[in-house]
XYZ file of C-alpha atoms in Angstrom:
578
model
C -54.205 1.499 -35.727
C -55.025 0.440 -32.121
C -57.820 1.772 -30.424
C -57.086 3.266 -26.997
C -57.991 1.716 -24.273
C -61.728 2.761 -22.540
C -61.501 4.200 -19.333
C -63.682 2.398 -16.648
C -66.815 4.242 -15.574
C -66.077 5.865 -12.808
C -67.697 3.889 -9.953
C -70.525 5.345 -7.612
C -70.095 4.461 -4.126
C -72.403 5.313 -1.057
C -71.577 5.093 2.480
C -73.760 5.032 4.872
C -73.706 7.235 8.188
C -70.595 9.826 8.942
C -68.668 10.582 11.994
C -65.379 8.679 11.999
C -65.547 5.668 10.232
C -67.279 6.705 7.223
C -66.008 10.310 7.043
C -62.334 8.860 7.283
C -63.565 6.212 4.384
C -65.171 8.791 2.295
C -61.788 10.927 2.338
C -59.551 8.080 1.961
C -61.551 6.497 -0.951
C -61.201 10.531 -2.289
C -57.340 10.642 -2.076
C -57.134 7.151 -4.014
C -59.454 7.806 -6.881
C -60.307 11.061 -8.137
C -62.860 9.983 -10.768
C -65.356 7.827 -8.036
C -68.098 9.106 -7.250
C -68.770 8.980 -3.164
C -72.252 9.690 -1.642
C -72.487 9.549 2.322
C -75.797 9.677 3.884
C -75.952 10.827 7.108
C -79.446 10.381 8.907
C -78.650 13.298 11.667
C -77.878 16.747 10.860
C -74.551 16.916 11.268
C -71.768 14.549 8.998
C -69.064 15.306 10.689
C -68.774 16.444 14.758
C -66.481 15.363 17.606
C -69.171 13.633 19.776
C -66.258 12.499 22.457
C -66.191 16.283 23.304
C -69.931 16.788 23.933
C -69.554 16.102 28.005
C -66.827 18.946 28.011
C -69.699 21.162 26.058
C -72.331 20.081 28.402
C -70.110 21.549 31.169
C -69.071 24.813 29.734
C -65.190 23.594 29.335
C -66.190 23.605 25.867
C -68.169 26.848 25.283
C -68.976 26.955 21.728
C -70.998 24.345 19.735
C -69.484 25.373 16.828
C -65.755 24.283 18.117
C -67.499 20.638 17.735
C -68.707 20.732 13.941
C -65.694 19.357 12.286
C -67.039 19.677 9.087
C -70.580 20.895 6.883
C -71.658 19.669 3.607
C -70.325 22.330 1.619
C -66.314 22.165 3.550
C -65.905 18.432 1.972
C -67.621 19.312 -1.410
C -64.910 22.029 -1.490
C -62.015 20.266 -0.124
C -62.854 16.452 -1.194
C -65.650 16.422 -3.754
C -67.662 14.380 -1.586
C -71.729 14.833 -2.101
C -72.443 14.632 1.580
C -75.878 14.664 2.366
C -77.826 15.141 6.080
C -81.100 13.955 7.046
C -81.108 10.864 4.884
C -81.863 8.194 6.198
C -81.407 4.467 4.599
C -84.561 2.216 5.392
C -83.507 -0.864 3.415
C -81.295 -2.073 1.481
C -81.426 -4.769 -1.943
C -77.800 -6.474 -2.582
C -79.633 -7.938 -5.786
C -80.463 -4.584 -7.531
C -77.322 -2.911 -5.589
C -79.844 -0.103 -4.228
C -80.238 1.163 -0.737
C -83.890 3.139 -0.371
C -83.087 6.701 1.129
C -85.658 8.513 3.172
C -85.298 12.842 3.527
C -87.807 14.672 4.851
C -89.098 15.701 1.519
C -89.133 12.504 -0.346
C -87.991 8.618 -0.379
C -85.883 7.489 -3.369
C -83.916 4.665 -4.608
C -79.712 4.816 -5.034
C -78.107 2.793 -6.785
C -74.022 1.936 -5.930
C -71.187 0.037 -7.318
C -70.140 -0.245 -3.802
C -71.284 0.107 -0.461
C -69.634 1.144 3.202
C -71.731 0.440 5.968
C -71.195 2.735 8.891
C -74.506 3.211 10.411
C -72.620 3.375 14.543
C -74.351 2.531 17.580
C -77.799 3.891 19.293
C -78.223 4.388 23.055
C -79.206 1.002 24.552
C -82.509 0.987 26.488
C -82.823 -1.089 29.472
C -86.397 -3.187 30.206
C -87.429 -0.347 32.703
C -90.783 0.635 32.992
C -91.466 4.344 32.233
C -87.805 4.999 30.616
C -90.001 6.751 27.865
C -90.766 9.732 30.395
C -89.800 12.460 28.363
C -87.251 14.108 30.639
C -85.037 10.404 30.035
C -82.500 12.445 27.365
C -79.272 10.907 26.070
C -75.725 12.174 25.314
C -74.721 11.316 21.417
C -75.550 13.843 19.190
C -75.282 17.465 18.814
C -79.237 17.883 19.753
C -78.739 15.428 22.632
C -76.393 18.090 24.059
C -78.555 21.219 22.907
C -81.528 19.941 24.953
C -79.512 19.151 28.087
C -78.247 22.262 28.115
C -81.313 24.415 27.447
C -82.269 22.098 30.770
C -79.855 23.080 32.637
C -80.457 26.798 31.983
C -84.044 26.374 32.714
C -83.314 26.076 36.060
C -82.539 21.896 36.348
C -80.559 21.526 39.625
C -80.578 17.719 39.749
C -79.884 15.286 37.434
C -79.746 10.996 37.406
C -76.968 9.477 35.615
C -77.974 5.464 34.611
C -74.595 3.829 33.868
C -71.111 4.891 35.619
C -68.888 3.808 32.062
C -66.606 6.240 30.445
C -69.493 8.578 29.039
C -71.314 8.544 32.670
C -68.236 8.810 34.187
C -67.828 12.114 31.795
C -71.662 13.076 31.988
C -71.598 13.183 35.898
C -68.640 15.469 36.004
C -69.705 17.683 33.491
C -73.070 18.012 35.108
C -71.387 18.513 38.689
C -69.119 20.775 37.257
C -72.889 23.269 35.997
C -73.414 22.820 39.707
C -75.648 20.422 39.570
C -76.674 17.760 42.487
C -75.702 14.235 40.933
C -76.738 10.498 41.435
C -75.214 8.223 39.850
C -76.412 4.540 39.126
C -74.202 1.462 38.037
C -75.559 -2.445 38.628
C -72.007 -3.687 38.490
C -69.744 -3.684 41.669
C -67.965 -0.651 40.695
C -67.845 1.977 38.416
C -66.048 1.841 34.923
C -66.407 -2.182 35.537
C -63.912 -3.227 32.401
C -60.922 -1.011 35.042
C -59.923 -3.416 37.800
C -61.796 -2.549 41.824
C -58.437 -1.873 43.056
C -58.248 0.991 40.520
C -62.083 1.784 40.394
C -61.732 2.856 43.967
C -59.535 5.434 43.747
C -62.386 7.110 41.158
C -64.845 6.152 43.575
C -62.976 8.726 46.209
C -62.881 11.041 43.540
C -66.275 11.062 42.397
C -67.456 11.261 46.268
C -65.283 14.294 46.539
C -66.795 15.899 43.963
C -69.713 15.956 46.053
C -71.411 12.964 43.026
C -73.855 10.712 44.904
C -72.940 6.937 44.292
C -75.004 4.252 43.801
C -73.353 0.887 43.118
C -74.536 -3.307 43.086
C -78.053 -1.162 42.327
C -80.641 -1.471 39.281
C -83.432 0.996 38.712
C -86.522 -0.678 38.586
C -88.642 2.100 37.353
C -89.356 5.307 36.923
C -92.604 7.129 37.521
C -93.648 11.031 37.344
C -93.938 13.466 39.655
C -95.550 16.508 38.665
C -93.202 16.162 35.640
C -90.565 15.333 36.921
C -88.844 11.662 36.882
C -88.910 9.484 40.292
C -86.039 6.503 39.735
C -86.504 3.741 41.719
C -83.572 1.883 42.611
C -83.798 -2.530 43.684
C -82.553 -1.373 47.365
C -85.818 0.683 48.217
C -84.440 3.774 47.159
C -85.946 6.610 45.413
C -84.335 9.514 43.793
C -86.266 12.540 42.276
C -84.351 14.576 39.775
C -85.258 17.131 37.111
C -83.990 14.552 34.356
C -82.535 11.716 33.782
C -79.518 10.846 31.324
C -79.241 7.403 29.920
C -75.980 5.701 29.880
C -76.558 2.129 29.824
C -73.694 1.339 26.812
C -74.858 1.478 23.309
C -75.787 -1.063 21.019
C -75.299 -1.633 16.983
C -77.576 0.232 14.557
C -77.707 -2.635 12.406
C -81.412 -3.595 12.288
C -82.177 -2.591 8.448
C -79.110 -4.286 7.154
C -79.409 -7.528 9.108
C -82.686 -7.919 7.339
C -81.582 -6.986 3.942
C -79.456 -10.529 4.588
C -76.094 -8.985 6.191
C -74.617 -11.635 8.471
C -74.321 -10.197 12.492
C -73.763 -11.614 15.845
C -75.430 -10.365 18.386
C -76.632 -7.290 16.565
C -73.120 -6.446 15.550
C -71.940 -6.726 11.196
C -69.275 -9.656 10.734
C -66.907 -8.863 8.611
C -63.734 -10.286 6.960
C -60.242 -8.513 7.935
C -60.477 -6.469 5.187
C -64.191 -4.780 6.388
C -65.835 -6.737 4.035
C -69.305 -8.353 4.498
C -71.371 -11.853 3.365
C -72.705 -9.389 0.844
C -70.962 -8.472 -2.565
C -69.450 -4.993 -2.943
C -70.974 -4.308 0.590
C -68.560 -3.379 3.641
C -69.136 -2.476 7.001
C -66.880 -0.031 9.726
C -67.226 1.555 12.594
C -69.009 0.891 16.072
C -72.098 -1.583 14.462
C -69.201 -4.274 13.336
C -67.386 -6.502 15.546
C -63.830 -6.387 16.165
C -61.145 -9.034 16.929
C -59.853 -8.435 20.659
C -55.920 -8.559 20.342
C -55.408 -10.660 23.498
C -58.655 -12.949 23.849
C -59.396 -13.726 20.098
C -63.144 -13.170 21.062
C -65.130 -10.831 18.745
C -67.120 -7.753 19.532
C -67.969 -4.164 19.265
C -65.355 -1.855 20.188
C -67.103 1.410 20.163
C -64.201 3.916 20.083
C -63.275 6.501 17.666
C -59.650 5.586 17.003
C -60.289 2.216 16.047
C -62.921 3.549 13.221
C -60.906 6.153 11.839
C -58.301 3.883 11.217
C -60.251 0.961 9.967
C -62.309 3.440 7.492
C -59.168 4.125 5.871
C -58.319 0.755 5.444
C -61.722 -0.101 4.513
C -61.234 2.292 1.451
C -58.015 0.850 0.565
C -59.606 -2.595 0.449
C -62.470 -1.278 -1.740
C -60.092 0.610 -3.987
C -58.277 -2.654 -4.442
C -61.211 -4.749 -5.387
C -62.443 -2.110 -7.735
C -58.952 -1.970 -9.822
C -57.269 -5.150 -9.237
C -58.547 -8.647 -9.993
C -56.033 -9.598 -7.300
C -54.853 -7.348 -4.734
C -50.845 -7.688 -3.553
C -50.323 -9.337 -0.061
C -49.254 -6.411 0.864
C -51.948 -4.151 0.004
C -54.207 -3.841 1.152
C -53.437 -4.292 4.936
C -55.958 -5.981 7.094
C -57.892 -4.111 9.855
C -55.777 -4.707 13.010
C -56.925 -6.964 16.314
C -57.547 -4.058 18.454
C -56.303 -3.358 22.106
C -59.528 -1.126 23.090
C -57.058 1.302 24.423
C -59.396 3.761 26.389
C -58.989 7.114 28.869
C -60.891 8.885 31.004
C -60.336 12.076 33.317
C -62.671 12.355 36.707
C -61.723 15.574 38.463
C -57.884 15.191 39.470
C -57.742 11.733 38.157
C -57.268 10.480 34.704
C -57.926 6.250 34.367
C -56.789 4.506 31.136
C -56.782 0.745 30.114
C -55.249 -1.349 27.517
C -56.008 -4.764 26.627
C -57.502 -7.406 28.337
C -58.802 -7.400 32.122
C -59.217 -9.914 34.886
C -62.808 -10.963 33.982
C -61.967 -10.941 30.495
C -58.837 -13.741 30.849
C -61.003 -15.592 33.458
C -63.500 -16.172 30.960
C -60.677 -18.147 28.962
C -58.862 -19.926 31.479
C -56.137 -17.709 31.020
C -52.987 -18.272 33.984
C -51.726 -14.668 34.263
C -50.086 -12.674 37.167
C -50.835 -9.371 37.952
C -47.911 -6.766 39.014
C -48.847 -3.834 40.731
C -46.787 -0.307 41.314
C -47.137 2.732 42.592
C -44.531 5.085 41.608
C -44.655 9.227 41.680
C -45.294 10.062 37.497
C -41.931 12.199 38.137
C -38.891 12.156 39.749
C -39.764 12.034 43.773
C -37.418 15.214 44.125
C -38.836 17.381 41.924
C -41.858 19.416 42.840
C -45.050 18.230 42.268
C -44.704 14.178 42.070
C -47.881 12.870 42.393
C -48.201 8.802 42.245
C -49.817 6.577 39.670
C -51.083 3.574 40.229
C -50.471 0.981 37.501
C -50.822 -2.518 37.369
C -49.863 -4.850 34.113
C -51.221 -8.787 33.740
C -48.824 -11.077 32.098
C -48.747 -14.656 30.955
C -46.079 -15.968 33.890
C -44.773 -18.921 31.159
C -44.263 -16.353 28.356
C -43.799 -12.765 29.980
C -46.894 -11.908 27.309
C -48.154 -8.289 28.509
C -51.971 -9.585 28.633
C -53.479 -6.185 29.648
C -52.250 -2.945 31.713
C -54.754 -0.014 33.611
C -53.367 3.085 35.480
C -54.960 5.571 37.495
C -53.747 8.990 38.756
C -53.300 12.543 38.612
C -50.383 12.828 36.127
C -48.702 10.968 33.567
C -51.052 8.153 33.344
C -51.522 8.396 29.394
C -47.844 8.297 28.714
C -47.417 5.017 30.664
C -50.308 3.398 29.023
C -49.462 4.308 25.495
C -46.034 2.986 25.504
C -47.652 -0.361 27.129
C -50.168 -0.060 24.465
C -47.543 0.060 21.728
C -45.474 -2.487 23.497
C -47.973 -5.043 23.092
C -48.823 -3.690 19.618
C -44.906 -4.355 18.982
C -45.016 -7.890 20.922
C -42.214 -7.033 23.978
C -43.084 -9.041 26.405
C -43.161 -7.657 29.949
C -39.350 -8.214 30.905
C -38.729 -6.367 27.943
C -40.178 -3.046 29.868
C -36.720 -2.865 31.696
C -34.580 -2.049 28.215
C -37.050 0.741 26.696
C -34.873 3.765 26.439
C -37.261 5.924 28.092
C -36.815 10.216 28.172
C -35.913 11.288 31.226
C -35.706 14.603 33.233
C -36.824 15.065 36.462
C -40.370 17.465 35.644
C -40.894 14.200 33.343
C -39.817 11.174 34.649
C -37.442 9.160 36.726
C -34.271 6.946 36.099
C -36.269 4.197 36.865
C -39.404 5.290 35.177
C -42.707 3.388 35.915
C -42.896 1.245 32.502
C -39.142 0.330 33.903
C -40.485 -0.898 37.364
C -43.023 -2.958 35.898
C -40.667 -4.541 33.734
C -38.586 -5.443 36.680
C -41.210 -6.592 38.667
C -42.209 -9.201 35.466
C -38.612 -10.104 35.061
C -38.225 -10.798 38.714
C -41.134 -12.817 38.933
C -39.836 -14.632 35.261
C -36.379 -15.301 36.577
C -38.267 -16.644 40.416
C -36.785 -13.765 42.231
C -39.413 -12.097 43.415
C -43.272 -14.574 44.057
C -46.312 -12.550 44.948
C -49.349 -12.965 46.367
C -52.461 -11.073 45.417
C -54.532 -8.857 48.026
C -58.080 -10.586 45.952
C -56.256 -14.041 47.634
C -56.148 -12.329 51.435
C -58.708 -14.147 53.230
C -56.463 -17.776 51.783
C -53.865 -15.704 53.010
C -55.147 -15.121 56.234
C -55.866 -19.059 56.532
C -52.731 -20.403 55.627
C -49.601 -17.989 56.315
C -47.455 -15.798 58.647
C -48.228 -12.203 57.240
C -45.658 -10.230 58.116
C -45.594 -6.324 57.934
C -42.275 -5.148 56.813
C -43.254 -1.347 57.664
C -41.854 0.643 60.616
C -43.767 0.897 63.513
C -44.816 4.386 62.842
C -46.948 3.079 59.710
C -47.963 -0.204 61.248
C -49.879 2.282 63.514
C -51.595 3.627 61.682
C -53.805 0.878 59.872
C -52.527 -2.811 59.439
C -54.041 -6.641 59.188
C -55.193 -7.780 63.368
C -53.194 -11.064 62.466
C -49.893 -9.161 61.057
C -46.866 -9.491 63.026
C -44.081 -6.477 62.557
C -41.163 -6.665 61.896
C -39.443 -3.888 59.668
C -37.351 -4.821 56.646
C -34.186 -3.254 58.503
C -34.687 -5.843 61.151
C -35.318 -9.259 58.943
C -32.002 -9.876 58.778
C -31.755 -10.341 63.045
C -35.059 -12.080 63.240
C -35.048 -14.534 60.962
C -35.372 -17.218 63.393
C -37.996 -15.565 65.565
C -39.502 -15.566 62.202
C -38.922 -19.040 61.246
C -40.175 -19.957 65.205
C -43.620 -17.774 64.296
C -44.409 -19.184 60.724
C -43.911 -22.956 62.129
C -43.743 -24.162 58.745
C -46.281 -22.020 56.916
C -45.560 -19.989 54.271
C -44.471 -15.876 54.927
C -46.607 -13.512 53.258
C -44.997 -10.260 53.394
C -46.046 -6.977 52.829
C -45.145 -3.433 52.939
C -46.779 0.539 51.889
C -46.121 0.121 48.129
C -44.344 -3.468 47.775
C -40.380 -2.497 47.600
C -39.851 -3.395 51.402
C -41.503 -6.189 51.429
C -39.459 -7.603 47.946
C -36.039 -6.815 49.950
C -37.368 -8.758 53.216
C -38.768 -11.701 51.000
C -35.032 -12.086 49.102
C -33.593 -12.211 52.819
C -36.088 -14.691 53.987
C -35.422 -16.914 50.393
C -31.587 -16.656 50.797
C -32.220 -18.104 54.840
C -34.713 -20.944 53.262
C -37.724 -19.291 54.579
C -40.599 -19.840 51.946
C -42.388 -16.908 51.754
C -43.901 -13.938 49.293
C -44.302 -10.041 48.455
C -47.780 -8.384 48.072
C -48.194 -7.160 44.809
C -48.407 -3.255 45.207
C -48.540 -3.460 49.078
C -50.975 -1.817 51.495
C -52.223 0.660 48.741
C -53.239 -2.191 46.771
C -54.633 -4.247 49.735
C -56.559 -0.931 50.623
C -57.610 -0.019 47.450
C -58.792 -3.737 46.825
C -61.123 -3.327 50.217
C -62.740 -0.280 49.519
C -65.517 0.606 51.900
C -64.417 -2.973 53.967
C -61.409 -1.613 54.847
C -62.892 -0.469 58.307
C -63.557 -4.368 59.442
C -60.544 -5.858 58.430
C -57.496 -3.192 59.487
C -57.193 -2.039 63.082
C -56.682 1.522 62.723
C -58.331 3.198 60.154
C -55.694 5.811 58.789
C -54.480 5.550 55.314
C -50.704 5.423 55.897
């Protein structure tokens, strides 16, 4: 009589730290195997809280803390048999013995695991500034970051210092001007949100300034002192600001110190890992914002600190561990590999809502990357129908290939649709020409006919197929140097703001001019330009068709504009935004 087969012991595994990526590996891990035991040890209070919606409870939109605790302890015992377990805290870790040692403020203790998730996130990075240890410095990541702001702000606070204008600044400062607060806020790149384009970043900067936010930008603070308790910020160009307190949002870096010296391999602070989440250690895998991720376009690896990537590579981090734990030899098929990701990101400033996807201008520089930038500015609905408000969108592309590199859009409306469906073109591999054939809905509160994603597309294919060659307003002082420009807007709108050296000579009248034109441009080449670029592309096909070498400017004067910023005094005549 044959003995029945003995069940494997039922395999203990621990992951380390909550939030998205371990929460959505604990419950994955849960639906897959029934009889493993799965330990997460969470070193703050709570296991489970939407910390992206802590700026909209620091400004009331979100009143109740509560609407932000996801889940407790005793919800995902219920509902998952998980043995979740706050406030404790791994200090080190053996890969020989398979133990991680667990402090709680009662006790420290060994645990032992048959496997091990790593998922430990990101702390606030800390600048070399003297005096950033003033105890009114606070930072926004947890659920008693937010508590303590608050209780400031009801206190009596009326003016706060933001250090860093990225997307949780950017969210910080509005929430804080939104309590009423007076707000300064600091950013040592050029321009806020620095991985969005300038051309876009202005258009936040005008927001931000309407909101009555104070900007400082191209500035460092050097220091910060006390003032009868409150913090002084000293800033490189000789300013000082005094403010109640000061909130630190300088990035964040990986939380990765204990497990880099327990012998897990990390660049530049950050867990390498294999496509599958797993580490140089056996049994021992790593998610979340402390590992580094594959960029989709550049092949370059780093930390993409954003919760949809971690949710989805926790759960795919489970199915990899599930895999090695019952199968000597898991199918090609399953389990999948963590994608390259996109870093797909949004923000909303007042009216405005930016979003990005993919790789930037800086970013493809870096490489050598040739690209060419297409730039539109479209209403988010049809023009007719109430309401139409523009958004401005502009999409990089390989010009050999038609490869969608990267795309950014900012406006009031309708600027997350766009960049999803670019985000999930790329995903899909379309190129840009490919744009045009998307079969888009379409109703006039929605959309247009032509619907944005469509007019980039036939901007790329244009450029593909030669019809259309464009020059870039970041090229006009080569521009200025070495071509005709030629403003193809009416004389009403050349009025009111255009280039000194710009001759005009509206698109209707191209046609009848061509060899005053040809007489003016004595052999140069004929950079044309319009409001928004569509008048300028219909006078550049008539000068091509007469022989007349010339080009369109990408997204027209409200890119050239845009691209000037605050120098847009010195080099229009007429300063009235047409």
């Amino acid at each position: 009589m044959t003995a029945p087969p003995i069940a494997p012991a039922s395999p203990t595994v621990v992951i380390v730290g909550g939030v998205a990526g371990g929460m959505s590996a604990a419950a994955r891990l849960r639906r897959l195997d029934e009889r493993a035991r799965i330990i997460v040890l969470e070193r703050g209070p709570h296991v489970s809280f939407a910390n992206c919606g802590l700026p909209y409870h620091l400004s009331g939109e979100i009143p109740e803390e509560s609407a932000l605790l996801l889940h407790t302890p005793q919800s995902l015992a219920a509902t998952a048999a998980l043995d979740v377990r706050p406030r404790h805290e791994v200090t080190s870790l053996d890969p020989m013995a398979k133990t991680v040692r667990v402090r709680t403020p009662d006790q420290d203790f060994d645990l032992a695991y048959d496997a091990l998730v790593l998922s430990p996130g990101a702390v606030a990075a800390r600048p070399p500034i003297p005096g950033l240890d003033h105890p009114r410095v606070h930072t926004l990541r947890t659920i008693p970051d937010v508590r303590a702001l608050r209780t400031l702000i009801d206190d009596g606070a009326g003016h706060a210092v933001v250090l860093g204008a990225g997307f949780i600044g950017l969210e910080a400062a509005e929430s804080l001007r939104a309590r009423g607060l007076t707000v300064s806020l600091i950013e040592p790149a050029p321009h806020i949100l620095p991985p969005l384009e300038p051309e876009l970043a202005w258009e936040l900067t005008r927001e931000l300034r309407a909101l009555g936010i104070a900007l400082h930008t191209a500035i460092t603070p050097t220091t910060i002192t006390d003032d009868d308790g409150r913090p002084v910020v000293h800033l490189s160009d000789g300013d000082a600001v005094v403010a109640d307190f000061v909130l630190l949002s300088a990035g964040a870096v990986p939380d990765t110190r204990v497990f880099e010296e327990a012998g897990v391999t990390c660049e530049r602070g950050a867990i390498l890992t294999d496509p599958h989440g797993r580490t140089n250690l056996p049994d021992v895998y790593a998610v979340g914002d402390a590992t580094l991720s594959t960029d989709a376009v550049l092949g370059t690896r780093r930390p993409i600190p954003l919760a949809g990537p971690a949710n989805r590579a926790g759960r795919l981090v489970a199915d990899a561990l599930h895999a090695a734990q019952t199968t000597p030899h898991p199918t090609p098929a399953f389990p999948r590999p963590i994608p390259p990701a996109l870093g797909t990101a949004i923000v909303r400033i007042g009216g405005l809502t930016a979003a990005l996807t993919g790789a930037n201008r800086a970013g493809l520089r870096a490489q050598g990357r040739d690209f060419e930038t297409i730039h539109v500015h479209p209403p988010h609905h049809a023009g007719y129908f109430p309401g139409a408000t523009p958004i401005h969108l502009l999409l990089h592309m390989d010009p050999a290939t038609g490869e969608i590199l990267g795309a950014q859009g900012v406006g009031a409306n309708g600027v997350d649709k766009r960049i999803d469906v670019l985000a999930t073109a790329m995903r899909g591999g379309l190129r840009a020409p490919d744009l045009v054939d998307l079969d888009l809905a379409y109703a006039p509160p929605y959309g247009s006919a032509r619907d944005p994603i469509t007019m980039l597309g036939l901007v790329a294919d244009n450029v593909m197929t030669g019809q259309t060659t464009l020059w870039q307003a970041e090229n006009l002082e080569t521009v200025r140097r070495e071509a005709l420009l030629l403003d193809a807007r009416s004389p009403a709108e050349f009025a009111t703001g255009h280039l000194r050296e710009a001759v005009n000579i509206p698109h209707t009248s191209i046609r009848a001019c061509l060899e005053d034109i040809r007489a003016l441009a004595a052999g140069r080449h004929v950079a044309v330009m319009c409001r928004s670029g569509v008048r300028s592309y219909l006078a550049h096909r008539i000068l091509a068709a007469a022989g007349i070498a010339s080009s369109t400017l990408s997204g027209g004067m409200l890119t050239l504009r845009a691209c000037l910023g605050d120098h847009a005094h010195p080099a229009l005549i007429s300063q009235e935004p047409t």
